[in-house]
mmCIF file of C-alpha atoms in Angstrom:
data_model
loop_
_atom_site.group_PDB
_atom_site.id
_atom_site.type_symbol
_atom_site.label_atom_id
_atom_site.label_comp_id
_atom_site.label_asym_id
_atom_site.label_seq_id
_atom_site.Cartn_x
_atom_site.Cartn_y
_atom_site.Cartn_z
ATOM 1 C CA MET A 6 -35.265 21.673 -20.591
ATOM 2 C CA THR A 7 -37.934 20.186 -22.804
ATOM 3 C CA THR A 8 -39.071 16.594 -22.655
ATOM 4 C CA LEU A 9 -37.331 15.852 -25.948
ATOM 5 C CA GLN A 10 -34.041 17.246 -24.596
ATOM 6 C CA LYS A 11 -34.374 15.138 -21.433
ATOM 7 C CA ILE A 12 -35.003 12.011 -23.495
ATOM 8 C CA SER A 13 -31.991 12.863 -25.683
ATOM 9 C CA VAL A 14 -29.710 13.231 -22.636
ATOM 10 C CA VAL A 15 -30.881 9.894 -21.233
ATOM 11 C CA ALA A 16 -30.434 8.196 -24.622
ATOM 12 C CA VAL A 17 -26.903 9.574 -25.049
ATOM 13 C CA ALA A 18 -25.971 8.498 -21.501
ATOM 14 C CA TYR A 19 -27.349 5.014 -22.184
ATOM 15 C CA VAL A 20 -25.422 4.663 -25.449
ATOM 16 C CA LEU A 21 -22.207 5.908 -23.803
ATOM 17 C CA SER A 22 -22.583 3.441 -20.929
ATOM 18 C CA LEU A 23 -23.034 0.560 -23.385
ATOM 19 C CA ALA A 24 -20.059 1.758 -25.430
ATOM 20 C CA SER A 25 -17.848 2.038 -22.351
ATOM 21 C CA ALA A 26 -18.743 -1.515 -21.327
ATOM 22 C CA TRP A 27 -17.622 -2.674 -24.774
ATOM 23 C CA VAL A 28 -14.510 -0.434 -25.164
ATOM 24 C CA ILE A 29 -12.912 -0.405 -21.673
ATOM 25 C CA PRO A 30 -12.113 -4.156 -21.263
ATOM 26 C CA PRO A 31 -9.922 -4.263 -24.435
ATOM 27 C CA ILE A 32 -7.997 -1.208 -23.212
ATOM 28 C CA GLY A 33 -7.013 -3.193 -20.104
ATOM 29 C CA ARG A 34 -5.630 -5.957 -22.331
ATOM 30 C CA LEU A 35 -3.652 -3.507 -24.493
ATOM 31 C CA ALA A 36 -2.057 -1.614 -21.591
ATOM 32 C CA PRO A 37 -2.218 -3.804 -18.488
ATOM 33 C CA ILE A 38 -1.839 -2.203 -15.096
ATOM 34 C CA PRO A 39 1.332 -3.699 -13.558
ATOM 35 C CA TRP A 40 -0.134 -4.446 -10.147
ATOM 36 C CA SER A 41 -3.543 -5.734 -11.179
ATOM 37 C CA ALA A 42 -2.561 -9.405 -11.327
ATOM 38 C CA GLY A 43 0.154 -9.504 -8.684
ATOM 39 C CA SER A 44 0.139 -9.872 -4.925
ATOM 40 C CA GLU A 45 2.415 -6.867 -4.294
ATOM 41 C CA LEU A 46 2.362 -3.162 -5.194
ATOM 42 C CA THR A 47 5.315 -0.813 -4.648
ATOM 43 C CA VAL A 48 4.965 2.963 -4.843
ATOM 44 C CA GLY A 49 7.986 5.273 -5.018
ATOM 45 C CA GLY A 50 11.579 4.115 -4.911
ATOM 46 C CA ALA A 51 13.076 6.568 -7.386
ATOM 47 C CA HIS A 52 16.352 8.267 -6.466
ATOM 48 C CA GLY A 53 15.853 10.059 -3.150
ATOM 49 C CA GLU A 54 12.359 8.665 -2.599
ATOM 50 C CA GLY A 55 11.087 6.286 0.022
ATOM 51 C CA THR A 56 8.825 3.385 -0.856
ATOM 52 C CA ILE A 57 5.479 2.062 0.277
ATOM 53 C CA ARG A 58 4.970 -1.641 -0.436
ATOM 54 C CA LEU A 59 1.549 -3.254 -0.136
ATOM 55 C CA SER A 60 1.637 -7.030 -0.022
ATOM 56 C CA THR A 61 -0.095 -10.081 1.375
ATOM 57 C CA ARG A 62 1.617 -12.405 3.818
ATOM 58 C CA SER A 63 1.482 -16.168 3.309
ATOM 59 C CA ASP A 64 -1.356 -16.400 5.863
ATOM 60 C CA GLY A 65 -3.469 -13.953 3.846
ATOM 61 C CA VAL A 66 -2.965 -10.965 6.154
ATOM 62 C CA PRO A 67 -2.355 -7.663 4.318
ATOM 63 C CA ARG A 68 0.944 -5.903 5.069
ATOM 64 C CA VAL A 69 2.258 -2.373 4.454
ATOM 65 C CA THR A 70 6.023 -1.778 4.503
ATOM 66 C CA LEU A 71 7.497 1.735 4.598
ATOM 67 C CA THR A 72 11.127 2.360 3.657
ATOM 68 C CA ALA A 73 12.777 5.734 4.254
ATOM 69 C CA PRO A 74 14.630 7.434 1.390
ATOM 70 C CA GLY A 75 18.134 5.999 1.072
ATOM 71 C CA ALA A 76 17.518 3.242 3.627
ATOM 72 C CA GLY A 77 18.776 -0.154 2.591
ATOM 73 C CA ARG A 78 16.093 -2.006 4.515
ATOM 74 C CA PRO A 79 12.463 -1.417 5.511
ATOM 75 C CA SER A 80 11.964 1.231 8.187
ATOM 76 C CA ILE A 81 8.691 -0.130 9.539
ATOM 77 C CA SER A 82 5.928 -2.450 8.434
ATOM 78 C CA MET A 83 2.348 -2.982 9.540
ATOM 79 C CA ALA A 84 0.010 -5.958 9.230
ATOM 80 C CA ALA A 85 -3.657 -6.274 10.093
ATOM 81 C CA GLY A 86 -5.846 -9.327 10.352
ATOM 82 C CA ASP A 87 -8.254 -11.352 12.386
ATOM 83 C CA LYS A 88 -6.821 -14.884 12.364
ATOM 84 C CA ASP A 89 -5.639 -14.381 15.973
ATOM 85 C CA GLY A 90 -8.373 -11.869 16.744
ATOM 86 C CA SER A 91 -8.619 -8.396 15.234
ATOM 87 C CA HIS A 92 -5.238 -6.700 15.361
ATOM 88 C CA VAL A 93 -2.865 -4.230 13.781
ATOM 89 C CA ARG A 94 0.852 -4.837 14.294
ATOM 90 C CA LEU A 95 3.772 -2.487 13.676
ATOM 91 C CA PHE A 96 7.027 -4.302 12.985
ATOM 92 C CA ALA A 97 10.596 -3.141 13.659
ATOM 93 C CA PRO A 98 13.091 -3.043 10.755
ATOM 94 C CA ASN A 99 14.363 -6.507 11.747
ATOM 95 C CA GLY A 100 10.890 -7.994 11.218
ATOM 96 C CA GLN A 101 10.070 -8.448 14.911
ATOM 97 C CA PRO A 102 6.784 -7.001 16.211
ATOM 98 C CA GLY A 103 7.068 -3.653 17.997
ATOM 99 C CA ILE A 104 3.519 -2.659 18.951
ATOM 100 C CA SER A 105 0.233 -4.545 18.576
ATOM 101 C CA LEU A 106 -3.221 -3.011 18.787
ATOM 102 C CA GLU A 107 -5.701 -5.805 19.396
ATOM 103 C CA VAL A 108 -9.314 -6.516 20.248
ATOM 104 C CA ASP A 109 -9.579 -9.515 22.580
ATOM 105 C CA SER A 110 -12.337 -12.136 22.654
ATOM 106 C CA ASP A 111 -14.325 -9.991 25.132
ATOM 107 C CA GLN A 112 -14.214 -7.077 22.636
ATOM 108 C CA ARG A 113 -11.833 -5.083 24.832
ATOM 109 C CA PRO A 114 -8.979 -3.106 23.300
ATOM 110 C CA ARG A 115 -5.452 -4.208 24.172
ATOM 111 C CA ILE A 116 -2.122 -2.529 23.423
ATOM 112 C CA VAL A 117 0.923 -4.800 23.514
ATOM 113 C CA VAL A 118 4.518 -3.544 23.459
ATOM 114 C CA HIS A 119 7.110 -6.044 22.229
ATOM 115 C CA ASP A 120 10.890 -6.034 22.560
ATOM 116 C CA PRO A 121 12.006 -5.153 19.017
ATOM 117 C CA GLY A 122 15.136 -7.267 19.458
ATOM 118 C CA ASP A 123 13.437 -10.613 20.001
ATOM 119 C CA GLY A 124 9.705 -9.927 19.600
ATOM 120 C CA ARG A 125 8.786 -11.013 23.143
ATOM 121 C CA VAL A 126 5.984 -9.186 24.937
ATOM 122 C CA ARG A 127 7.310 -6.641 27.460
ATOM 123 C CA TRP A 128 4.030 -5.210 28.704
ATOM 124 C CA SER A 129 0.429 -4.750 27.698
ATOM 125 C CA VAL A 130 -2.516 -2.631 28.757
ATOM 126 C CA THR A 131 -6.206 -3.466 28.498
ATOM 127 C CA MET A 132 -9.382 -2.653 30.458
ATOM 128 C CA ASP A 133 -11.161 -4.415 33.284
ATOM 129 C CA ASP A 134 -14.958 -4.810 33.567
ATOM 130 C CA GLN A 135 -15.297 -1.288 35.005
ATOM 131 C CA GLY A 136 -13.309 0.279 32.153
ATOM 132 C CA ARG A 137 -10.181 0.938 34.221
ATOM 133 C CA PRO A 138 -6.781 0.322 32.614
ATOM 134 C CA VAL A 139 -4.983 -2.893 33.529
ATOM 135 C CA VAL A 140 -1.239 -2.943 32.847
ATOM 136 C CA VAL A 141 0.469 -6.323 32.668
ATOM 137 C CA GLU A 142 4.264 -6.429 32.665
ATOM 138 C CA ALA A 143 6.039 -9.491 31.321
ATOM 139 C CA PRO A 144 8.676 -11.086 33.531
#
């Protein structure tokens, strides 16, 4: 490739990048993306399809809700955040927590199993200072 051809390629790329910066924003105004301005996005839901809903809880924590095909209510949902320490929680269909994966203040992993009926902690497992598992059962 000659020097003139290289300069031509760079010039065309530069002009196209300037043109795209001028043309693309109006396209977004003509055909807005439905989820761009909202706080919730739902994928699926047609006849015979399940759904995946991405949303944000009132405390700012992101949440994913999965609904099986034909189910009238969510099958499971998951939230992750760090307001109470880093955690990921899986929720039962009734909205109560089922399993929590957490990182405590000492940076140790902790798995917590909740009663899906009332959300109370049934047992948890973490590690001691030597790295051995410590299981704590709730009364």
